[in-house]
Amino acid sequence: MQIDGGVVVGVDGSASSVRALQLADEEAQRRDALLHVVRAWSIRTAPRPTDCPPNTIPSMDAFHETVAADTRQVVAGQLAEQRAAAAHIHAVHSPPPQALLSASKGADLLVVGHRGRGGFAGLMLGSVAEQCVRHAACPVLVVRPSV
């Protein structure tokens, strides 16, 4: 994934990442910058392609296209039509921290939600957000839920 400037946001479909997407878009508009939406996925976390027959295993390409389409749908549901169309979608078969840290190398700002889909609800900061704060190559904005 090649990022050359702009605002990068990690999206996994969680409420926290949707809020991060909204604020990342606002920040991209303020900066007159590109918005890069990164969705890291694995076979375990990817939505199953709907056209794949039961008892068969989809190809990696089919998973990738389904993840990208799902991410475009999330973006389209949250941003104005023109802003959604201008967003650059990056579906990356990678663990989330690695995908976001790689994207941070070329970004002006990385935006992440405070918690994703992980299983430890009592934590104040999710493990992906913590890794980004500690290791990103650009400034990081961690988005808390709106009150």
CSV table of C-alpha atoms in Angstrom, one decimal:
chain,number,residue,atom,x,y,z
A,1,MET,CA,0.0,0.0,0.0
A,2,GLN,CA,1.5,3.3,-1.1
A,3,ILE,CA,0.4,6.4,1.0
A,4,ASP,CA,1.9,9.7,-0.1
A,5,GLY,CA,0.5,12.3,2.3
A,6,GLY,CA,-3.1,12.8,3.6
A,7,VAL,CA,-5.1,11.5,6.4
A,8,VAL,CA,-5.2,7.7,7.1
A,9,VAL,CA,-8.0,6.1,9.1
A,10,GLY,CA,-8.4,2.6,10.3
A,11,VAL,CA,-11.9,1.1,9.8
A,12,ASP,CA,-13.1,-2.2,11.0
A,13,GLY,CA,-16.8,-1.5,11.1
A,14,SER,CA,-17.0,-1.0,14.9
A,15,ALA,CA,-18.7,2.0,16.3
A,16,SER,CA,-15.4,3.5,17.4
A,17,SER,CA,-13.9,3.1,13.9
A,18,VAL,CA,-17.0,4.7,12.3
A,19,ARG,CA,-16.6,7.7,14.6
A,20,ALA,CA,-12.9,7.8,13.6
A,21,LEU,CA,-13.8,7.8,10.0
A,22,GLN,CA,-16.1,10.8,10.4
A,23,LEU,CA,-13.5,12.8,12.2
A,24,ALA,CA,-10.7,11.7,9.8
A,25,ASP,CA,-12.8,13.0,6.9
A,26,GLU,CA,-13.4,16.4,8.7
A,27,GLU,CA,-9.6,16.6,9.3
A,28,ALA,CA,-8.9,15.7,5.7
A,29,GLN,CA,-11.2,18.5,4.6
A,30,ARG,CA,-9.5,21.0,6.9
A,31,ARG,CA,-6.2,20.1,5.5
A,32,ASP,CA,-7.4,19.9,1.9
A,33,ALA,CA,-5.9,16.4,1.9
A,34,LEU,CA,-6.7,12.9,0.6
A,35,LEU,CA,-8.6,10.6,2.9
A,36,HIS,CA,-7.2,7.0,3.0
A,37,VAL,CA,-9.4,4.4,4.6
A,38,VAL,CA,-7.5,1.3,5.6
A,39,ARG,CA,-9.3,-2.0,6.4
A,40,ALA,CA,-7.0,-4.7,7.5
A,41,TRP,CA,-8.4,-8.2,7.3
A,42,SER,CA,-7.7,-11.9,7.8
A,43,ILE,CA,-9.8,-14.9,6.7
A,44,ARG,CA,-11.2,-15.0,10.2
A,45,THR,CA,-12.4,-11.3,10.1
A,46,ALA,CA,-13.3,-10.9,6.5
A,47,PRO,CA,-17.0,-11.0,5.5
A,48,ARG,CA,-17.8,-14.2,3.4
A,49,PRO,CA,-18.4,-13.5,-0.2
A,50,THR,CA,-22.2,-13.8,-0.8
A,51,ASP,CA,-21.8,-15.5,-4.2
A,52,CYS,CA,-19.7,-18.3,-2.7
A,53,PRO,CA,-21.6,-21.6,-2.6
A,54,PRO,CA,-21.9,-23.4,0.8
A,55,ASN,CA,-19.1,-25.8,1.7
A,56,THR,CA,-16.6,-24.1,-0.5
A,57,ILE,CA,-13.7,-21.9,0.4
A,58,PRO,CA,-13.6,-18.5,-1.4
A,59,SER,CA,-10.4,-17.4,-3.1
A,60,MET,CA,-8.2,-14.8,-1.5
A,61,ASP,CA,-9.2,-12.5,-4.4
A,62,ALA,CA,-12.9,-13.0,-3.6
A,63,PHE,CA,-12.3,-12.2,0.1
A,64,HIS,CA,-10.3,-9.1,-0.9
A,65,GLU,CA,-13.1,-7.8,-3.2
A,66,THR,CA,-15.7,-8.5,-0.5
A,67,VAL,CA,-13.7,-6.7,2.2
A,68,ALA,CA,-13.2,-3.7,-0.2
A,69,ALA,CA,-16.9,-3.6,-1.1
A,70,ASP,CA,-17.9,-3.8,2.5
A,71,THR,CA,-15.5,-1.0,3.4
A,72,ARG,CA,-16.8,1.2,0.5
A,73,GLN,CA,-20.3,0.6,1.9
A,74,VAL,CA,-19.3,1.7,5.4
A,75,VAL,CA,-17.7,4.8,3.9
A,76,ALA,CA,-20.7,5.6,1.7
A,77,GLY,CA,-23.0,5.2,4.7
A,78,GLN,CA,-21.1,7.7,6.8
A,79,LEU,CA,-19.7,10.4,4.5
A,80,ALA,CA,-21.4,12.7,2.0
A,81,GLU,CA,-21.6,11.2,-1.5
A,82,GLN,CA,-18.8,13.4,-2.9
A,83,ARG,CA,-16.5,12.7,0.0
A,84,ALA,CA,-17.1,9.0,0.0
A,85,ALA,CA,-16.4,8.8,-3.8
A,86,ALA,CA,-13.1,10.7,-3.2
A,87,ALA,CA,-11.9,8.4,-0.4
A,88,HIS,CA,-9.1,6.0,-1.2
A,89,ILE,CA,-10.0,2.5,0.0
A,90,HIS,CA,-7.2,0.2,1.0
A,91,ALA,CA,-8.2,-3.4,1.9
A,92,VAL,CA,-5.1,-5.0,3.3
A,93,HIS,CA,-4.6,-8.7,4.1
A,94,SER,CA,-2.6,-8.0,7.2
A,95,PRO,CA,-2.9,-7.7,11.0
A,96,PRO,CA,-4.3,-4.2,11.8
A,97,PRO,CA,-1.3,-2.8,13.6
A,98,GLN,CA,1.1,-3.7,10.8
A,99,ALA,CA,-1.2,-2.3,8.1
A,100,LEU,CA,-1.8,1.0,10.0
A,101,LEU,CA,1.9,1.4,11.0
A,102,SER,CA,2.9,0.8,7.4
A,103,ALA,CA,0.4,3.4,6.1
A,104,SER,CA,1.6,5.9,8.8
A,105,LYS,CA,5.0,6.0,7.0
A,106,GLY,CA,3.6,8.1,4.2
A,107,ALA,CA,0.7,9.8,6.1
A,108,ASP,CA,0.4,13.3,7.6
A,109,LEU,CA,-2.0,12.0,10.3
A,110,LEU,CA,-3.2,8.6,11.4
A,111,VAL,CA,-6.7,8.4,13.0
A,112,VAL,CA,-7.9,5.4,14.9
A,113,GLY,CA,-10.8,4.6,17.2
A,114,HIS,CA,-10.0,4.0,20.8
A,115,ARG,CA,-11.4,0.4,20.7
A,116,GLY,CA,-12.1,-1.9,17.8
A,117,ARG,CA,-13.7,-5.4,17.7
A,118,GLY,CA,-11.2,-6.9,20.2
A,119,GLY,CA,-12.6,-9.0,23.1
A,120,PHE,CA,-11.4,-7.0,26.1
A,121,ALA,CA,-14.2,-4.4,26.7
A,122,GLY,CA,-12.7,-3.2,30.0
A,123,LEU,CA,-9.6,-1.7,28.4
A,124,MET,CA,-9.4,2.0,28.1
A,125,LEU,CA,-7.4,1.8,24.9
A,126,GLY,CA,-7.5,-1.1,22.4
A,127,SER,CA,-4.3,-2.9,21.5
A,128,VAL,CA,-4.3,-1.6,17.9
A,129,ALA,CA,-4.7,2.0,19.1
A,130,GLU,CA,-1.9,1.5,21.6
A,131,GLN,CA,0.5,0.1,19.0
A,132,CYS,CA,-0.3,3.0,16.7
A,133,VAL,CA,0.3,5.6,19.5
A,134,ARG,CA,3.6,3.9,20.3
A,135,HIS,CA,5.0,3.2,16.9
A,136,ALA,CA,3.4,5.3,14.2
A,137,ALA,CA,5.7,7.4,11.9
A,138,CYS,CA,3.3,10.3,12.0
A,139,PRO,CA,1.0,12.0,14.5
A,140,VAL,CA,-1.9,9.9,15.8
A,141,LEU,CA,-5.4,11.0,16.7
A,142,VAL,CA,-7.2,8.5,18.9
A,143,VAL,CA,-10.9,9.1,18.7
A,144,ARG,CA,-13.1,8.5,21.8
A,145,PRO,CA,-16.9,7.9,21.3
A,146,SER,CA,-19.1,11.0,21.2
A,147,VAL,CA,-21.1,11.6,24.4
